[in-house]
Amino acid sequence: MRETIEFAAYRVGAALFGALPEPVARTMGEWLGWLTSFVSRQKLGLVRRNLARVVGSELATVRRTRRVFASYGRYWAEVFWVRASRRDEILANSEILGAEHITDAVAAGQGIVLALPHMGNWEAAGPAAASLGAPVLAVAESLRNRRIVDWFIDIRSQLGIDVILTGGERRTSGALLDRLKRGGTIALLADRDLAGTGIEVEFFGEGTTVPAGPAALADRTGAALIPVGCYFKQGRGHRFDVRDPIAIPEIADKTERIATVAQSLVLILEELIRAAPEQWHLFQPNWPSDRIQLEEMGS
């Protein structure tokens, strides 16, 4: 019953926002996200700590933190609003900086790993990449509610994104490797280590782990590892900041080599996040100190 109710809520959201003009849907999403910050005190505190790592504690005001919630509300409004028929509209209002880094790799027949932080609407990067000749394969979390998972897959399909679900590490990595070896493109969110088993890095001055996938896959296949920032424009549309591919260093030890690449990637992710910190949608503990503090609050 619970899963049916959850799925119905998603469908109602899609029907409501999908029927609205884009400016109305966007504004409503921002307001709903902003209001959510008033009933999610623990999340507000966590997001404020994340924001403080980027801008400094003195600038990470509660008011500024609430704007992160508003931005995340816009993300969900756009997810609900999207339709296959609106892909051209999304692209018409998108700006891609550094597109040549992707088109050059495509022309060379090289596989591409797009590494993204949880910025803006990262789903919109799918049609943007496809417009450059690099349709993407992305990894999606296999949730307990299969109907919601299928709904997400359908949404991403409408945006031109192929999806592989987590649930079997060998199967997932095999699909990603096959795509890269055939000169295809994959997109991986690279700023949050869900399993806590990734590579140790220094991220905004504090030790944590990030997913090993982007660095390890690029190292194994010779694919171009390209960091990308996704941003909301002030009004309608998106801006994508495509950075130079990260070079794989000539280090004999594989573990050290991948760790070096991961740290180089994190430094660029920091730059991308600093460009619009209120659009960084990180609502989970991402550093060991976060988890310790939450445990202390719960004890």
Short mmCIF file of N, CA and C in Angstrom, two decimals, residues 29-170:
data_model
loop_
_atom_site.label_atom_id
_atom_site.label_comp_id
_atom_site.label_asym_id
_atom_site.label_seq_id
_atom_site.Cartn_x
_atom_site.Cartn_y
_atom_site.Cartn_z
N GLY A 29 7.94 25.28 -7.88
CA GLY A 29 8.92 24.36 -7.32
C GLY A 29 9.87 25.05 -6.36
N GLU A 30 10.32 26.25 -6.70
CA GLU A 30 11.22 26.99 -5.82
C GLU A 30 10.54 27.34 -4.50
N TRP A 31 9.29 27.76 -4.57
CA TRP A 31 8.57 28.11 -3.34
C TRP A 31 8.32 26.89 -2.47
N LEU A 32 7.94 25.78 -3.07
CA LEU A 32 7.72 24.56 -2.29
C LEU A 32 9.02 24.08 -1.65
N GLY A 33 10.12 24.17 -2.39
CA GLY A 33 11.41 23.79 -1.82
C GLY A 33 11.79 24.68 -0.66
N TRP A 34 11.58 25.99 -0.82
CA TRP A 34 11.88 26.95 0.24
C TRP A 34 11.05 26.66 1.49
N LEU A 35 9.76 26.36 1.31
CA LEU A 35 8.90 26.05 2.45
C LEU A 35 9.33 24.77 3.15
N THR A 36 9.85 23.81 2.38
CA THR A 36 10.32 22.55 2.97
C THR A 36 11.43 22.79 3.99
N SER A 37 12.23 23.83 3.77
CA SER A 37 13.34 24.10 4.69
C SER A 37 12.86 24.43 6.10
N PHE A 38 11.61 24.85 6.25
CA PHE A 38 11.07 25.21 7.56
C PHE A 38 10.59 23.99 8.35
N VAL A 39 10.39 22.87 7.68
CA VAL A 39 9.91 21.67 8.36
C VAL A 39 10.97 20.56 8.38
N SER A 40 12.16 20.87 7.88
CA SER A 40 13.25 19.89 7.84
C SER A 40 14.45 20.47 8.57
N ARG A 41 14.31 20.63 9.87
CA ARG A 41 15.35 21.31 10.65
C ARG A 41 16.68 20.56 10.62
N GLN A 42 16.62 19.23 10.72
CA GLN A 42 17.88 18.48 10.69
C GLN A 42 18.56 18.61 9.34
N LYS A 43 17.79 18.53 8.26
CA LYS A 43 18.34 18.71 6.92
C LYS A 43 18.89 20.12 6.74
N LEU A 44 18.18 21.10 7.30
CA LEU A 44 18.64 22.49 7.19
C LEU A 44 20.01 22.65 7.83
N GLY A 45 20.20 22.03 8.99
CA GLY A 45 21.49 22.11 9.65
C GLY A 45 22.59 21.42 8.86
N LEU A 46 22.26 20.26 8.28
CA LEU A 46 23.25 19.52 7.48
C LEU A 46 23.63 20.30 6.24
N VAL A 47 22.64 20.84 5.53
CA VAL A 47 22.92 21.61 4.32
C VAL A 47 23.71 22.87 4.65
N ARG A 48 23.42 23.47 5.79
CA ARG A 48 24.16 24.67 6.18
C ARG A 48 25.63 24.33 6.44
N ARG A 49 25.91 23.18 7.04
CA ARG A 49 27.31 22.77 7.23
C ARG A 49 28.00 22.53 5.89
N ASN A 50 27.28 21.90 4.95
CA ASN A 50 27.86 21.69 3.62
C ASN A 50 28.15 23.02 2.94
N LEU A 51 27.21 23.97 3.06
CA LEU A 51 27.40 25.28 2.45
C LEU A 51 28.57 26.02 3.08
N ALA A 52 28.72 25.87 4.40
CA ALA A 52 29.82 26.53 5.10
C ALA A 52 31.17 26.04 4.62
N ARG A 53 31.26 24.80 4.22
CA ARG A 53 32.52 24.28 3.69
C ARG A 53 32.91 25.00 2.40
N VAL A 54 31.91 25.47 1.67
CA VAL A 54 32.16 26.11 0.37
C VAL A 54 32.42 27.60 0.53
N VAL A 55 31.58 28.27 1.31
CA VAL A 55 31.62 29.74 1.36
C VAL A 55 32.18 30.30 2.67
N GLY A 56 32.38 29.43 3.67
CA GLY A 56 32.80 29.90 4.99
C GLY A 56 31.60 30.02 5.92
N SER A 57 31.81 29.71 7.18
CA SER A 57 30.70 29.67 8.13
C SER A 57 30.01 31.01 8.29
N GLU A 58 30.77 32.12 8.18
CA GLU A 58 30.17 33.43 8.38
C GLU A 58 29.22 33.82 7.23
N LEU A 59 29.40 33.21 6.07
CA LEU A 59 28.53 33.51 4.92
C LEU A 59 27.42 32.48 4.73
N ALA A 60 27.53 31.37 5.42
CA ALA A 60 26.52 30.31 5.29
C ALA A 60 25.34 30.61 6.21
N THR A 61 24.61 31.66 5.90
CA THR A 61 23.49 32.08 6.72
C THR A 61 22.31 31.13 6.51
N VAL A 62 21.37 31.15 7.45
CA VAL A 62 20.17 30.34 7.30
C VAL A 62 19.40 30.75 6.06
N ARG A 63 19.32 32.05 5.81
CA ARG A 63 18.60 32.53 4.64
C ARG A 63 19.23 32.00 3.35
N ARG A 64 20.54 32.02 3.30
CA ARG A 64 21.23 31.51 2.11
C ARG A 64 21.05 30.00 1.99
N THR A 65 21.04 29.31 3.12
CA THR A 65 20.85 27.87 3.10
C THR A 65 19.47 27.51 2.56
N ARG A 66 18.47 28.32 2.90
CA ARG A 66 17.12 28.04 2.40
C ARG A 66 17.07 28.12 0.87
N ARG A 67 17.96 28.89 0.28
CA ARG A 67 17.98 28.99 -1.18
C ARG A 67 18.42 27.67 -1.82
N VAL A 68 19.19 26.86 -1.07
CA VAL A 68 19.55 25.53 -1.57
C VAL A 68 18.28 24.68 -1.70
N PHE A 69 17.40 24.77 -0.70
CA PHE A 69 16.14 24.04 -0.75
C PHE A 69 15.28 24.53 -1.91
N ALA A 70 15.25 25.84 -2.13
CA ALA A 70 14.48 26.40 -3.24
C ALA A 70 15.01 25.88 -4.57
N SER A 71 16.34 25.82 -4.69
CA SER A 71 16.95 25.32 -5.92
C SER A 71 16.60 23.85 -6.15
N TYR A 72 16.60 23.08 -5.07
CA TYR A 72 16.26 21.66 -5.18
C TYR A 72 14.79 21.49 -5.54
N GLY A 73 13.94 22.38 -5.03
CA GLY A 73 12.54 22.37 -5.43
C GLY A 73 12.39 22.61 -6.92
N ARG A 74 13.20 23.51 -7.46
CA ARG A 74 13.16 23.76 -8.90
C ARG A 74 13.59 22.50 -9.66
N TYR A 75 14.60 21.81 -9.16
CA TYR A 75 15.04 20.57 -9.81
C TYR A 75 13.86 19.60 -9.95
N TRP A 76 13.13 19.38 -8.85
CA TRP A 76 12.03 18.43 -8.90
C TRP A 76 10.90 18.93 -9.78
N ALA A 77 10.64 20.23 -9.77
CA ALA A 77 9.61 20.79 -10.63
C ALA A 77 9.95 20.52 -12.09
N GLU A 78 11.22 20.67 -12.45
CA GLU A 78 11.62 20.44 -13.84
C GLU A 78 11.54 18.96 -14.20
N VAL A 79 11.88 18.08 -13.24
CA VAL A 79 11.75 16.64 -13.49
C VAL A 79 10.30 16.28 -13.76
N PHE A 80 9.39 16.82 -12.96
CA PHE A 80 7.97 16.56 -13.17
C PHE A 80 7.44 17.20 -14.45
N TRP A 81 7.99 18.33 -14.83
CA TRP A 81 7.51 19.10 -15.98
C TRP A 81 7.92 18.50 -17.32
N VAL A 82 9.05 17.80 -17.34
CA VAL A 82 9.64 17.38 -18.61
C VAL A 82 8.75 16.39 -19.37
N ARG A 83 8.76 16.53 -20.66
CA ARG A 83 8.10 15.62 -21.60
C ARG A 83 9.03 15.46 -22.81
N ALA A 84 8.87 14.35 -23.53
CA ALA A 84 9.70 14.14 -24.72
C ALA A 84 9.54 15.30 -25.70
N SER A 85 8.33 15.82 -25.79
CA SER A 85 8.05 16.90 -26.73
C SER A 85 8.74 18.21 -26.34
N ARG A 86 9.27 18.28 -25.11
CA ARG A 86 9.89 19.51 -24.64
C ARG A 86 11.41 19.48 -24.69
N ARG A 87 11.99 18.41 -25.25
CA ARG A 87 13.45 18.32 -25.33
C ARG A 87 14.03 19.47 -26.14
N ASP A 88 13.42 19.76 -27.27
CA ASP A 88 13.94 20.86 -28.11
C ASP A 88 13.84 22.19 -27.36
N GLU A 89 12.79 22.35 -26.58
CA GLU A 89 12.62 23.58 -25.80
C GLU A 89 13.72 23.69 -24.74
N ILE A 90 14.05 22.57 -24.11
CA ILE A 90 15.12 22.56 -23.11
C ILE A 90 16.44 22.96 -23.76
N LEU A 91 16.74 22.38 -24.92
CA LEU A 91 18.00 22.67 -25.60
C LEU A 91 18.05 24.12 -26.09
N ALA A 92 16.91 24.64 -26.53
CA ALA A 92 16.88 26.01 -27.04
C ALA A 92 17.22 27.02 -25.95
N ASN A 93 16.99 26.63 -24.70
CA ASN A 93 17.26 27.52 -23.57
C ASN A 93 18.49 27.11 -22.78
N SER A 94 19.35 26.30 -23.41
CA SER A 94 20.57 25.83 -22.75
C SER A 94 21.80 26.44 -23.39
N GLU A 95 22.81 26.65 -22.59
CA GLU A 95 24.09 27.20 -23.05
C GLU A 95 25.19 26.23 -22.62
N ILE A 96 26.03 25.82 -23.56
CA ILE A 96 27.09 24.85 -23.29
C ILE A 96 28.44 25.52 -23.48
N LEU A 97 29.18 25.70 -22.40
CA LEU A 97 30.52 26.27 -22.46
C LEU A 97 31.53 25.13 -22.50
N GLY A 98 32.49 25.22 -23.40
CA GLY A 98 33.50 24.17 -23.51
C GLY A 98 33.02 22.93 -24.23
N ALA A 99 32.02 23.08 -25.11
CA ALA A 99 31.46 21.93 -25.82
C ALA A 99 32.51 21.19 -26.64
N GLU A 100 33.56 21.91 -27.04
CA GLU A 100 34.59 21.28 -27.89
C GLU A 100 35.30 20.12 -27.20
N HIS A 101 35.32 20.12 -25.88
CA HIS A 101 35.97 19.01 -25.17
C HIS A 101 35.22 17.71 -25.41
N ILE A 102 33.91 17.81 -25.56
CA ILE A 102 33.11 16.62 -25.84
C ILE A 102 33.16 16.28 -27.32
N THR A 103 32.98 17.27 -28.19
CA THR A 103 32.95 16.99 -29.63
C THR A 103 34.30 16.48 -30.13
N ASP A 104 35.40 16.95 -29.55
CA ASP A 104 36.73 16.47 -29.95
C ASP A 104 36.89 14.99 -29.60
N ALA A 105 36.41 14.60 -28.41
CA ALA A 105 36.50 13.19 -28.00
C ALA A 105 35.61 12.32 -28.88
N VAL A 106 34.43 12.83 -29.22
CA VAL A 106 33.53 12.08 -30.10
C VAL A 106 34.18 11.89 -31.47
N ALA A 107 34.77 12.95 -32.00
CA ALA A 107 35.42 12.88 -33.32
C ALA A 107 36.58 11.89 -33.32
N ALA A 108 37.25 11.75 -32.18
CA ALA A 108 38.38 10.83 -32.07
C ALA A 108 37.94 9.39 -31.82
N GLY A 109 36.63 9.18 -31.67
CA GLY A 109 36.13 7.84 -31.39
C GLY A 109 36.45 7.38 -29.98
N GLN A 110 36.70 8.34 -29.10
CA GLN A 110 37.12 8.04 -27.73
C GLN A 110 35.91 7.95 -26.80
N GLY A 111 35.93 6.98 -25.89
CA GLY A 111 34.90 6.93 -24.87
C GLY A 111 34.98 8.16 -23.98
N ILE A 112 33.88 8.51 -23.35
CA ILE A 112 33.82 9.71 -22.51
C ILE A 112 33.17 9.38 -21.19
N VAL A 113 33.80 9.80 -20.10
CA VAL A 113 33.20 9.75 -18.77
C VAL A 113 32.90 11.18 -18.35
N LEU A 114 31.63 11.54 -18.29
CA LEU A 114 31.22 12.85 -17.79
C LEU A 114 31.04 12.72 -16.28
N ALA A 115 31.79 13.51 -15.52
CA ALA A 115 31.74 13.45 -14.06
C ALA A 115 31.08 14.73 -13.55
N LEU A 116 29.96 14.58 -12.84
CA LEU A 116 29.16 15.74 -12.45
C LEU A 116 28.94 15.77 -10.94
N PRO A 117 28.92 16.97 -10.35
CA PRO A 117 28.40 17.10 -8.99
C PRO A 117 26.88 17.24 -9.04
N HIS A 118 26.23 17.13 -7.89
CA HIS A 118 24.77 17.29 -7.81
C HIS A 118 24.44 18.78 -7.90
N MET A 119 24.59 19.34 -9.09
CA MET A 119 24.39 20.77 -9.31
C MET A 119 23.21 21.01 -10.23
N GLY A 120 22.41 22.05 -9.94
CA GLY A 120 21.34 22.44 -10.84
C GLY A 120 20.45 21.25 -11.17
N ASN A 121 20.15 21.10 -12.45
CA ASN A 121 19.38 19.94 -12.93
C ASN A 121 20.31 19.09 -13.78
N TRP A 122 20.95 18.11 -13.14
CA TRP A 122 21.93 17.28 -13.84
C TRP A 122 21.25 16.39 -14.87
N GLU A 123 19.94 16.17 -14.76
CA GLU A 123 19.24 15.38 -15.77
C GLU A 123 19.28 16.09 -17.13
N ALA A 124 19.26 17.44 -17.11
CA ALA A 124 19.25 18.21 -18.35
C ALA A 124 20.56 18.06 -19.12
N ALA A 125 21.60 17.54 -18.46
CA ALA A 125 22.86 17.31 -19.16
C ALA A 125 22.72 16.22 -20.22
N GLY A 126 21.71 15.35 -20.06
CA GLY A 126 21.51 14.27 -21.02
C GLY A 126 21.23 14.78 -22.42
N PRO A 127 20.16 15.57 -22.61
CA PRO A 127 19.91 16.09 -23.96
C PRO A 127 21.01 17.01 -24.45
N ALA A 128 21.69 17.73 -23.53
CA ALA A 128 22.79 18.60 -23.95
C ALA A 128 23.92 17.77 -24.55
N ALA A 129 24.28 16.67 -23.88
CA ALA A 129 25.34 15.81 -24.39
C ALA A 129 24.93 15.15 -25.70
N ALA A 130 23.67 14.71 -25.78
CA ALA A 130 23.19 14.07 -27.01
C ALA A 130 23.25 15.04 -28.18
N SER A 131 23.01 16.32 -27.93
CA SER A 131 23.05 17.31 -29.00
C SER A 131 24.46 17.49 -29.55
N LEU A 132 25.45 17.05 -28.77
CA LEU A 132 26.85 17.13 -29.21
C LEU A 132 27.35 15.80 -29.79
N GLY A 133 26.43 14.87 -29.98
CA GLY A 133 26.79 13.57 -30.54
C GLY A 133 27.26 12.58 -29.51
N ALA A 134 26.92 12.81 -28.22
CA ALA A 134 27.38 11.93 -27.16
C ALA A 134 26.23 11.53 -26.24
N PRO A 135 25.26 10.76 -26.75
CA PRO A 135 24.17 10.28 -25.89
C PRO A 135 24.74 9.46 -24.74
N VAL A 136 24.17 9.65 -23.53
CA VAL A 136 24.81 9.11 -22.35
C VAL A 136 24.08 7.89 -21.78
N LEU A 137 24.86 7.10 -21.08
CA LEU A 137 24.37 6.02 -20.22
C LEU A 137 24.63 6.45 -18.79
N ALA A 138 23.61 6.42 -17.95
CA ALA A 138 23.75 6.83 -16.56
C ALA A 138 23.37 5.69 -15.64
N VAL A 139 23.87 5.76 -14.41
CA VAL A 139 23.56 4.77 -13.39
C VAL A 139 22.48 5.32 -12.48
N ALA A 140 21.45 4.53 -12.23
CA ALA A 140 20.37 4.94 -11.32
C ALA A 140 20.29 3.96 -10.17
N GLU A 141 19.97 4.49 -9.00
CA GLU A 141 19.84 3.66 -7.81
C GLU A 141 18.60 2.78 -7.93
N SER A 142 18.76 1.50 -7.62
CA SER A 142 17.63 0.57 -7.68
C SER A 142 16.85 0.65 -6.37
N LEU A 143 15.78 1.44 -6.38
CA LEU A 143 14.97 1.65 -5.18
C LEU A 143 14.05 0.46 -4.93
N ARG A 144 13.54 0.39 -3.71
CA ARG A 144 12.62 -0.71 -3.36
C ARG A 144 11.33 -0.62 -4.16
N ASN A 145 10.86 0.60 -4.42
CA ASN A 145 9.63 0.79 -5.16
C ASN A 145 9.92 0.75 -6.65
N ARG A 146 9.68 -0.40 -7.26
CA ARG A 146 10.03 -0.61 -8.66
C ARG A 146 9.23 0.30 -9.59
N ARG A 147 8.01 0.65 -9.20
CA ARG A 147 7.19 1.50 -10.07
C ARG A 147 7.79 2.91 -10.17
N ILE A 148 8.36 3.40 -9.07
CA ILE A 148 9.02 4.70 -9.11
C ILE A 148 10.30 4.62 -9.95
N VAL A 149 11.02 3.52 -9.80
CA VAL A 149 12.23 3.32 -10.60
C VAL A 149 11.89 3.34 -12.09
N ASP A 150 10.84 2.63 -12.47
CA ASP A 150 10.43 2.59 -13.87
C ASP A 150 10.01 3.98 -14.35
N TRP A 151 9.38 4.75 -13.45
CA TRP A 151 8.97 6.11 -13.81
C TRP A 151 10.19 6.97 -14.09
N PHE A 152 11.23 6.86 -13.23
CA PHE A 152 12.46 7.62 -13.44
C PHE A 152 13.14 7.21 -14.74
N ILE A 153 13.16 5.92 -15.02
CA ILE A 153 13.78 5.44 -16.25
C ILE A 153 13.05 6.04 -17.46
N ASP A 154 11.72 6.11 -17.38
CA ASP A 154 10.93 6.67 -18.47
C ASP A 154 11.24 8.16 -18.66
N ILE A 155 11.35 8.89 -17.53
CA ILE A 155 11.67 10.31 -17.61
C ILE A 155 13.02 10.50 -18.29
N ARG A 156 14.01 9.73 -17.87
CA ARG A 156 15.34 9.87 -18.44
C ARG A 156 15.37 9.44 -19.90
N SER A 157 14.57 8.44 -20.24
CA SER A 157 14.48 8.03 -21.63
C SER A 157 13.94 9.16 -22.49
N GLN A 158 12.96 9.92 -21.96
CA GLN A 158 12.42 11.06 -22.70
C GLN A 158 13.47 12.14 -22.92
N LEU A 159 14.49 12.16 -22.05
CA LEU A 159 15.57 13.12 -22.19
C LEU A 159 16.73 12.56 -23.01
N GLY A 160 16.58 11.34 -23.50
CA GLY A 160 17.63 10.74 -24.31
C GLY A 160 18.72 10.08 -23.50
N ILE A 161 18.42 9.71 -22.25
CA ILE A 161 19.40 9.09 -21.36
C ILE A 161 19.10 7.61 -21.22
N ASP A 162 20.08 6.75 -21.51
CA ASP A 162 19.97 5.32 -21.21
C ASP A 162 20.34 5.11 -19.75
N VAL A 163 19.74 4.08 -19.13
CA VAL A 163 19.94 3.87 -17.70
C VAL A 163 20.32 2.43 -17.41
N ILE A 164 21.29 2.26 -16.53
CA ILE A 164 21.62 0.96 -15.96
C ILE A 164 21.39 1.07 -14.46
N LEU A 165 20.68 0.11 -13.88
CA LEU A 165 20.38 0.16 -12.46
C LEU A 165 21.48 -0.48 -11.64
N THR A 166 21.71 0.06 -10.43
CA THR A 166 22.61 -0.59 -9.49
C THR A 166 21.95 -1.87 -8.99
N GLY A 167 22.72 -2.68 -8.33
CA GLY A 167 22.16 -3.92 -7.79
C GLY A 167 23.07 -5.10 -8.03
N GLY A 168 23.99 -4.97 -8.92
CA GLY A 168 24.99 -5.99 -9.16
C GLY A 168 26.24 -5.30 -9.67
N GLU A 169 27.27 -5.19 -8.83
CA GLU A 169 28.45 -4.39 -9.19
C GLU A 169 29.07 -4.86 -10.49
N ARG A 170 29.16 -6.18 -10.67
CA ARG A 170 29.79 -6.69 -11.88
C ARG A 170 28.95 -6.37 -13.11
#
